GROMACS .gro file of C-alpha atoms in nm:
model
  366
    1MET     CA    1  -4.717   0.213   8.617
    2LEU     CA    2  -4.826  -0.051   8.866
    3HIS     CA    3  -5.003   0.216   9.073
    4PHE     CA    4  -5.191   0.337   8.763
    5LEU     CA    5  -5.312  -0.014   8.672
    6SER     CA    6  -5.427  -0.081   9.027
    7HIS     CA    7  -5.620   0.250   9.040
    8SER     CA    8  -5.786   0.182   8.703
    9PHE     CA    9  -5.893  -0.164   8.817
   10ILE     CA   10  -6.059  -0.023   9.125
   11LEU     CA   11  -6.223   0.254   8.928
   12TYR     CA   12  -6.377   0.031   8.664
   13TYR     CA   13  -6.427  -0.290   8.859
   14MET     CA   14  -6.787  -0.415   8.838
   15ILE     CA   15  -6.917  -0.627   9.122
   16LYS     CA   16  -7.001  -0.990   9.050
   17ILE     CA   17  -7.348  -1.130   9.105
   18SER     CA   18  -7.406  -1.496   9.185
   19VAL     CA   19  -7.758  -1.622   9.121
   20CYS     CA   20  -7.853  -1.914   9.347
   21MET     CA   21  -8.147  -2.146   9.301
   22ILE     CA   22  -8.282  -2.459   9.467
   23VAL     CA   23  -8.482  -2.683   9.233
   24LYS     CA   24  -8.669  -3.010   9.208
   25ASN     CA   25  -8.842  -3.136   8.893
   26GLU     CA   26  -8.851  -2.794   8.728
   27SER     CA   27  -8.789  -2.898   8.367
   28GLU     CA   28  -9.099  -2.707   8.250
   29VAL     CA   29  -8.981  -2.368   8.372
   30LEU     CA   30  -8.609  -2.378   8.453
   31ALA     CA   31  -8.479  -2.264   8.112
   32ARG     CA   32  -8.730  -1.978   8.115
   33ALA     CA   33  -8.590  -1.854   8.445
   34LEU     CA   34  -8.224  -1.903   8.353
   35ASN     CA   35  -8.263  -1.720   8.022
   36CYS     CA   36  -8.375  -1.417   8.225
   37ILE     CA   37  -8.049  -1.389   8.417
   38THR     CA   38  -7.779  -1.447   8.156
   39SER     CA   39  -7.746  -1.072   8.090
   40PHE     CA   40  -7.629  -0.991   8.443
   41ALA     CA   41  -7.534  -1.313   8.627
   42ASP     CA   42  -7.160  -1.377   8.661
   43GLU     CA   43  -7.218  -1.710   8.830
   44ILE     CA   44  -7.515  -1.948   8.844
   45VAL     CA   45  -7.543  -2.193   9.132
   46ILE     CA   46  -7.814  -2.457   9.113
   47VAL     CA   47  -7.884  -2.695   9.399
   48ASP     CA   48  -8.099  -2.994   9.310
   49THR     CA   49  -8.298  -3.150   9.591
   50GLY     CA   50  -8.393  -3.473   9.416
   51SER     CA   51  -8.516  -3.422   9.059
   52THR     CA   52  -8.629  -3.719   8.854
   53ASP     CA   53  -8.693  -3.531   8.528
   54GLN     CA   54  -8.460  -3.333   8.298
   55THR     CA   55  -8.394  -3.053   8.548
   56ARG     CA   56  -8.024  -3.135   8.596
   57ALA     CA   57  -7.960  -3.166   8.222
   58ILE     CA   58  -8.121  -2.826   8.158
   59ALA     CA   59  -7.926  -2.668   8.444
   60LYS     CA   60  -7.595  -2.794   8.303
   61GLN     CA   61  -7.666  -2.612   7.977
   62PHE     CA   62  -7.629  -2.286   8.172
   63THR     CA   63  -7.373  -2.365   8.443
   64ASP     CA   64  -7.128  -2.627   8.562
   65LYS     CA   65  -7.209  -2.542   8.925
   66VAL     CA   66  -7.488  -2.792   8.979
   67TYR     CA   67  -7.493  -2.955   9.321
   68ASP     CA   68  -7.696  -3.223   9.496
   69PHE     CA   69  -7.862  -3.167   9.831
   70VAL     CA   70  -8.033  -3.446  10.022
   71TRP     CA   71  -8.379  -3.311  10.102
   72CYS     CA   72  -8.448  -3.286  10.475
   73ASP     CA   73  -8.780  -3.094  10.487
   74ASP     CA   74  -8.598  -2.764  10.537
   75PHE     CA   75  -8.594  -2.500  10.264
   76SER     CA   76  -8.361  -2.268  10.454
   77LYS     CA   77  -8.091  -2.537  10.483
   78ALA     CA   78  -8.104  -2.593  10.109
   79ARG     CA   79  -8.084  -2.220  10.034
   80ASN     CA   80  -7.797  -2.171  10.279
   81PHE     CA   81  -7.615  -2.458  10.107
   82SER     CA   82  -7.658  -2.281   9.772
   83PHE     CA   83  -7.526  -1.954   9.918
   84GLU     CA   84  -7.216  -2.136  10.047
   85LYS     CA   85  -7.127  -2.222   9.687
   86ALA     CA   86  -7.150  -1.860   9.567
   87SER     CA   87  -6.836  -1.654   9.510
   88GLY     CA   88  -6.983  -1.322   9.389
   89GLU     CA   89  -6.980  -1.006   9.598
   90TYR     CA   90  -7.362  -1.012   9.589
   91ILE     CA   91  -7.591  -1.314   9.587
   92MET     CA   92  -7.931  -1.306   9.424
   93TRP     CA   93  -8.179  -1.586   9.493
   94LEU     CA   94  -8.439  -1.697   9.240
   95ASP     CA   95  -8.705  -1.966   9.215
   96ALA     CA   96  -8.736  -2.178   8.903
   97ASP     CA   97  -9.083  -2.041   8.829
   98ASP     CA   98  -8.973  -1.677   8.853
   99VAL     CA   99  -8.954  -1.449   8.550
  100ILE     CA  100  -8.760  -1.124   8.507
  101PRO     CA  101  -8.890  -0.911   8.217
  102GLU     CA  102  -8.635  -0.738   7.996
  103THR     CA  103  -8.716  -0.397   8.147
  104GLU     CA  104  -8.631  -0.531   8.493
  105GLN     CA  105  -8.315  -0.697   8.365
  106HIS     CA  106  -8.196  -0.353   8.252
  107LYS     CA  107  -8.266  -0.219   8.602
  108ILE     CA  108  -8.057  -0.497   8.753
  109LEU     CA  109  -7.772  -0.419   8.512
  110ALA     CA  110  -7.792  -0.053   8.614
  111LEU     CA  111  -7.787  -0.157   8.979
  112LYS     CA  112  -7.486  -0.378   8.915
  113ASN     CA  113  -7.302  -0.086   8.754
  114SER     CA  114  -7.377   0.140   9.048
  115LEU     CA  115  -7.301  -0.095   9.337
  116ASP     CA  116  -6.980  -0.058   9.530
  117CYS     CA  117  -6.848  -0.361   9.714
  118GLU     CA  118  -6.736  -0.157  10.014
  119SER     CA  119  -7.015   0.096  10.059
  120GLY     CA  120  -7.306  -0.092   9.900
  121PRO     CA  121  -7.602  -0.205  10.115
  122ASP     CA  122  -7.595  -0.542  10.289
  123MET     CA  123  -7.941  -0.629  10.159
  124ILE     CA  124  -8.143  -0.503   9.863
  125MET     CA  125  -8.517  -0.565   9.862
  126CYS     CA  126  -8.716  -0.579   9.538
  127HIS     CA  127  -9.081  -0.625   9.450
  128TYR     CA  128  -9.202  -0.983   9.420
  129VAL     CA  129  -9.511  -0.988   9.196
  130ALA     CA  130  -9.743  -1.276   9.284
  131SER     CA  131 -10.029  -1.186   9.047
  132VAL     CA  132 -10.128  -0.939   8.775
  133ASP     CA  133 -10.460  -0.780   8.680
  134SER     CA  134 -10.656  -0.818   8.357
  135GLN     CA  135 -10.423  -0.567   8.191
  136GLY     CA  136 -10.109  -0.749   8.298
  137GLU     CA  137 -10.016  -0.491   8.561
  138PRO     CA  138  -9.893  -0.601   8.906
  139ASP     CA  139 -10.195  -0.654   9.130
  140PHE     CA  140 -10.048  -0.835   9.431
  141TYR     CA  141  -9.685  -0.779   9.522
  142TYR     CA  142  -9.457  -0.715   9.814
  143TYR     CA  143  -9.094  -0.648   9.898
  144ARG     CA  144  -8.861  -0.946   9.944
  145GLU     CA  145  -8.491  -0.962  10.022
  146ARG     CA  146  -8.339  -1.030   9.678
  147PHE     CA  147  -7.970  -0.929   9.669
  148ILE     CA  148  -7.753  -1.016   9.969
  149LYS     CA  149  -7.394  -0.900  10.019
  150ASN     CA  150  -7.175  -1.207  10.045
  151GLY     CA  151  -6.967  -1.265  10.356
  152LYS     CA  152  -7.186  -1.062  10.593
  153GLY     CA  153  -7.316  -1.362  10.782
  154LEU     CA  154  -7.674  -1.324  10.660
  155HIS     CA  155  -7.847  -1.661  10.651
  156TRP     CA  156  -8.184  -1.811  10.566
  157SER     CA  157  -8.407  -1.915  10.855
  158GLU     CA  158  -8.733  -2.110  10.895
  159PRO     CA  159  -8.781  -2.456  10.737
  160VAL     CA  160  -9.087  -2.341  10.538
  161HIS     CA  161  -9.161  -1.995  10.396
  162GLU     CA  162  -8.795  -1.926  10.460
  163CYS     CA  163  -8.654  -1.575  10.479
  164ILE     CA  164  -8.339  -1.380  10.557
  165PRO     CA  165  -8.423  -1.147  10.847
  166PRO     CA  166  -8.331  -0.787  10.750
  167ALA     CA  167  -7.997  -0.683  10.899
  168GLY     CA  168  -7.724  -0.430  10.837
  169THR     CA  169  -7.795  -0.163  10.577
  170VAL     CA  170  -8.110  -0.235  10.377
  171SER     CA  171  -8.216  -0.065  10.051
  172ARG     CA  172  -8.537  -0.092   9.850
  173MET     CA  173  -8.532  -0.088   9.471
  174ASP     CA  174  -8.811  -0.062   9.216
  175ILE     CA  175  -8.719  -0.391   9.049
  176LYS     CA  176  -8.996  -0.643   8.985
  177ILE     CA  177  -8.950  -1.020   8.983
  178TYR     CA  178  -9.261  -1.207   8.868
  179HIS     CA  179  -9.362  -1.538   9.024
  180LYS     CA  180  -9.533  -1.734   8.746
  181LYS     CA  181  -9.629  -2.088   8.836
  182MET     CA  182  -9.691  -2.339   8.560
  183ARG     CA  183  -9.841  -2.597   8.797
  184PRO     CA  184  -9.963  -2.601   9.157
  185ALA     CA  185  -9.724  -2.682   9.440
  186THR     CA  186  -9.706  -3.033   9.580
  187PRO     CA  187 -10.032  -3.083   9.775
  188HIS     CA  188 -10.002  -3.060  10.155
  189ARG     CA  189  -9.619  -3.038  10.133
  190ASN     CA  190  -9.581  -2.736  10.360
  191LEU     CA  191  -9.853  -2.847  10.597
  192LYS     CA  192  -9.689  -3.187  10.646
  193ILE     CA  193  -9.358  -3.022  10.733
  194TYR     CA  194  -9.525  -2.804  10.996
  195GLN     CA  195  -9.718  -3.099  11.138
  196LYS     CA  196  -9.399  -3.302  11.158
  197LEU     CA  197  -9.224  -3.018  11.343
  198GLU     CA  198  -9.518  -2.977  11.579
  199LYS     CA  199  -9.521  -3.349  11.656
  200SER     CA  200  -9.149  -3.342  11.734
  201GLY     CA  201  -9.206  -3.070  11.992
  202VAL     CA  202  -9.038  -2.782  11.807
  203GLN     CA  203  -9.127  -2.440  11.947
  204PHE     CA  204  -9.258  -2.232  11.658
  205SER     CA  205  -9.136  -1.877  11.606
  206PRO     CA  206  -9.408  -1.612  11.557
  207ARG     CA  207  -9.342  -1.624  11.181
  208ALA     CA  208  -9.378  -2.003  11.177
  209MET     CA  209  -9.706  -1.983  11.374
  210TYR     CA  210  -9.845  -1.737  11.122
  211TYR     CA  211  -9.752  -1.947  10.820
  212TYR     CA  212  -9.862  -2.269  10.988
  213GLY     CA  213 -10.201  -2.110  11.045
  214ARG     CA  214 -10.216  -2.007  10.679
  215GLU     CA  215 -10.137  -2.360  10.564
  216LEU     CA  216 -10.406  -2.501  10.791
  217TYR     CA  217 -10.657  -2.256  10.643
  218PHE     CA  218 -10.557  -2.340  10.284
  219ASN     CA  219 -10.607  -2.708  10.367
  220GLN     CA  220 -10.954  -2.642  10.517
  221LYS     CA  221 -10.852  -2.726  10.874
  222TYR     CA  222 -11.032  -2.422  11.008
  223ARG     CA  223 -11.060  -2.502  11.378
  224LYS     CA  224 -10.690  -2.582  11.411
  225ALA     CA  225 -10.606  -2.271  11.207
  226ILE     CA  226 -10.812  -2.059  11.449
  227LYS     CA  227 -10.622  -2.202  11.745
  228ILE     CA  228 -10.277  -2.140  11.592
  229LEU     CA  229 -10.354  -1.791  11.456
  230LYS     CA  230 -10.507  -1.672  11.783
  231LYS     CA  231 -10.186  -1.782  11.954
  232PHE     CA  232  -9.986  -1.594  11.690
  233LEU     CA  233 -10.182  -1.273  11.752
  234ASN     CA  234 -10.068  -1.285  12.114
  235SER     CA  235  -9.701  -1.321  12.011
  236GLU     CA  236  -9.440  -1.063  11.913
  237GLY     CA  237  -9.498  -1.121  11.542
  238TRP     CA  238  -9.471  -0.864  11.263
  239PHE     CA  239  -9.770  -0.629  11.251
  240GLU     CA  240  -9.828  -0.691  10.879
  241ASN     CA  241  -9.859  -1.063  10.945
  242LYS     CA  242 -10.101  -0.987  11.228
  243ILE     CA  243 -10.322  -0.781  10.997
  244ASP     CA  244 -10.331  -1.068  10.749
  245ALA     CA  245 -10.389  -1.319  11.028
  246CYS     CA  246 -10.705  -1.126  11.121
  247SER     CA  247 -10.823  -1.165  10.763
  248ILE     CA  248 -10.752  -1.538  10.758
  249LEU     CA  249 -10.916  -1.586  11.097
  250SER     CA  250 -11.224  -1.406  10.969
  251GLN     CA  251 -11.249  -1.648  10.677
  252CYS     CA  252 -11.209  -1.943  10.914
  253TYR     CA  253 -11.487  -1.812  11.139
  254LEU     CA  254 -11.717  -1.759  10.840
  255ARG     CA  255 -11.664  -2.118  10.729
  256GLU     CA  256 -11.749  -2.231  11.079
  257GLY     CA  257 -12.067  -2.018  11.070
  258LEU     CA  258 -11.940  -1.772  11.334
  259ILE     CA  259 -12.032  -1.443  11.168
  260GLU     CA  260 -11.996  -1.218  11.474
  261CYS     CA  261 -11.650  -1.361  11.546
  262ALA     CA  262 -11.558  -1.296  11.182
  263LYS     CA  263 -11.656  -0.930  11.214
  264ARG     CA  264 -11.483  -0.874  11.549
  265ILE     CA  265 -11.151  -1.018  11.439
  266LEU     CA  266 -11.145  -0.790  11.134
  267PHE     CA  267 -11.194  -0.487  11.359
  268ARG     CA  268 -10.893  -0.604  11.560
  269ALA     CA  269 -10.677  -0.546  11.250
  270PHE     CA  270 -10.723  -0.172  11.304
  271CYS     CA  271 -10.522  -0.203  11.627
  272TYR     CA  272 -10.202  -0.272  11.432
  273ALA     CA  273 -10.202   0.000  11.164
  274GLU     CA  274 -10.423   0.238  10.969
  275PRO     CA  275 -10.724   0.075  10.794
  276ARG     CA  276 -10.630  -0.135  10.495
  277GLY     CA  277 -10.845  -0.162  10.186
  278LYS     CA  278 -10.863  -0.541  10.211
  279THR     CA  279 -10.988  -0.532  10.571
  280CYS     CA  280 -11.255  -0.273  10.483
  281CYS     CA  281 -11.369  -0.476  10.181
  282GLU     CA  282 -11.397  -0.791  10.389
  283ILE     CA  283 -11.607  -0.611  10.651
  284GLY     CA  284 -11.819  -0.466  10.372
  285LYS     CA  285 -11.871  -0.812  10.223
  286ILE     CA  286 -11.998  -0.951  10.554
  287TYR     CA  287 -12.260  -0.675  10.579
  288GLN     CA  288 -12.345  -0.711  10.211
  289ASN     CA  289 -12.412  -1.083  10.259
  290LEU     CA  290 -12.635  -0.991  10.553
  291ASN     CA  291 -12.828  -0.767  10.310
  292ASP     CA  292 -12.722  -0.458  10.506
  293ASN     CA  293 -12.620  -0.270  10.195
  294LEU     CA  294 -12.607   0.074  10.360
  295THR     CA  295 -12.343  -0.040  10.609
  296ALA     CA  296 -12.160  -0.226  10.334
  297ILE     CA  297 -12.147   0.095  10.129
  298PHE     CA  298 -11.980   0.275  10.419
  299TRP     CA  299 -11.699   0.019  10.435
  300TYR     CA  300 -11.649  -0.004  10.059
  301LYS     CA  301 -11.626   0.375  10.036
  302LEU     CA  302 -11.369   0.369  10.315
  303ALA     CA  303 -11.171   0.109  10.118
  304LEU     CA  304 -11.166   0.340   9.815
  305ASN     CA  305 -11.013   0.610  10.032
  306CYS     CA  306 -10.748   0.391  10.193
  307ALA     CA  307 -10.390   0.458  10.091
  308ASP     CA  308 -10.205   0.175   9.920
  309ASN     CA  309  -9.999  -0.021  10.169
  310THR     CA  310  -9.622   0.014  10.121
  311SER     CA  311  -9.473  -0.190  10.404
  312GLY     CA  312  -9.633  -0.529  10.349
  313TRP     CA  313  -9.853  -0.688  10.083
  314ILE     CA  314  -9.958  -0.441   9.816
  315GLU     CA  315 -10.301  -0.541   9.685
  316LYS     CA  316 -10.428  -0.249   9.480
  317LYS     CA  317 -10.753  -0.417   9.383
  318TYR     CA  318 -10.882  -0.361   9.737
  319THR     CA  319 -10.843   0.017   9.712
  320HIS     CA  320 -10.952   0.040   9.348
  321PHE     CA  321 -11.142  -0.224   9.153
  322THR     CA  322 -11.304  -0.442   9.422
  323PRO     CA  323 -11.477  -0.169   9.625
  324ALA     CA  324 -11.593   0.004   9.306
  325VAL     CA  325 -11.757  -0.316   9.177
  326GLU     CA  326 -11.921  -0.392   9.512
  327LEU     CA  327 -12.044  -0.034   9.549
  328CYS     CA  328 -12.208  -0.069   9.210
  329VAL     CA  329 -12.391  -0.382   9.332
  330CYS     CA  330 -12.494  -0.233   9.669
  331CYS     CA  331 -12.626   0.088   9.512
  332TYR     CA  332 -12.821  -0.110   9.254
  333ARG     CA  333 -12.981  -0.321   9.527
  334LEU     CA  334 -13.091  -0.001   9.703
  335GLY     CA  335 -13.240   0.137   9.381
  336LYS     CA  336 -12.972   0.407   9.347
  337MET     CA  337 -12.925   0.365   8.974
  338LYS     CA  338 -12.729   0.684   8.915
  339GLU     CA  339 -12.474   0.592   9.182
  340ALA     CA  340 -12.463   0.231   9.065
  341LYS     CA  341 -12.372   0.344   8.712
  342TYR     CA  342 -12.113   0.586   8.852
  343TYR     CA  343 -11.934   0.307   9.038
  344HIS     CA  344 -11.960   0.082   8.734
  345GLU     CA  345 -11.778   0.343   8.527
  346LEU     CA  346 -11.523   0.378   8.805
  347SER     CA  347 -11.458   0.004   8.809
  348LYS     CA  348 -11.426   0.012   8.430
  349SER     CA  349 -11.158   0.281   8.456
  350PHE     CA  350 -10.956   0.048   8.681
  351ALA     CA  351 -10.996  -0.274   8.479
  352PRO     CA  352 -11.169  -0.225   8.142
  353GLU     CA  353 -11.090  -0.583   8.032
  354SER     CA  354 -11.235  -0.749   8.341
  355SER     CA  355 -11.505  -1.007   8.270
  356ILE     CA  356 -11.704  -0.860   8.561
  357VAL     CA  357 -11.692  -0.514   8.407
  358LYS     CA  358 -11.796  -0.647   8.068
  359TYR     CA  359 -12.089  -0.834   8.223
  360ASN     CA  360 -12.204  -0.524   8.413
  361GLU     CA  361 -12.166  -0.314   8.099
  362GLN     CA  362 -12.404  -0.541   7.913
  363PHE     CA  363 -12.637  -0.554   8.213
  364PHE     CA  364 -12.678  -0.175   8.223
  365LYS     CA  365 -12.728  -0.161   7.846
  366ASN     CA  366 -13.011  -0.411   7.868
   0.00000   0.00000   0.00000
């Protein structure tokens, strides 16, 4: 009898999922996020890093596991602290401004039913949707580590733009988590952390150099961004980050009036992988702004024929909508009306509700 009960427990045992969050002043969005996880979360761990609004009160409506963490300008330390409080076999991390649609909740429930504590993967990566198109479909998304097997020694690293480096057995799942901000992030927060680290003499990892360069660019510190990103390109960084660094460097050069440098650095992106639609569109735009529409057409057509990226950032607009719209403009400027209308119709097939498409539709009618 005892043997039978033990066998049945093993047979029907469902793994437990702990959802961990770090929060600060998230009263606008926290309940929205927590309502998305109640169908599958067995445990909710919330670590507050210094809220002064109703965040803690809202959190306590969903869980009694609400902890304080003294903020020390290190996101990975806060996330690791939250993971230490989790007891489930798998840990899922979530941000307060993330949303999980009902369809994706069902996928997570199905995953939960299929996972085995012994043979299941150490890390499960899911799509993180950063933006959607005019029809509400994912437009910019990428894989992020989302479910981590507890007790495997996998930890967050990097004080800003933290991550868990892939290790052990890694699986990818077609589950989409949507990042939906209600308000912009604290101005200059990330940049100040990087500047503080730099001043203290910390040696940046390749990943940190890349993200530091991005923050400098976002804060319009173009010359310093150029210096940091050029150093990153000579490091052992991830090739996807290097491709994006070329794009950011190009924008920095353009803002400094260095057009030839902007072109050359985009061509360097082809050294790391097959041509990406975004790179081709950015080269096309440079030639288009120089009124060299024939050369621009070449690059936009190449963008249309680029395969969608699957290993890094997936930005479908650069292999669909954007080159079609720009081809319409370039052909029109060259007096190729038939081709211009063809590419207008093509852009309309990708995004019929786009304001650009609607404007061009009226333009051709008139």
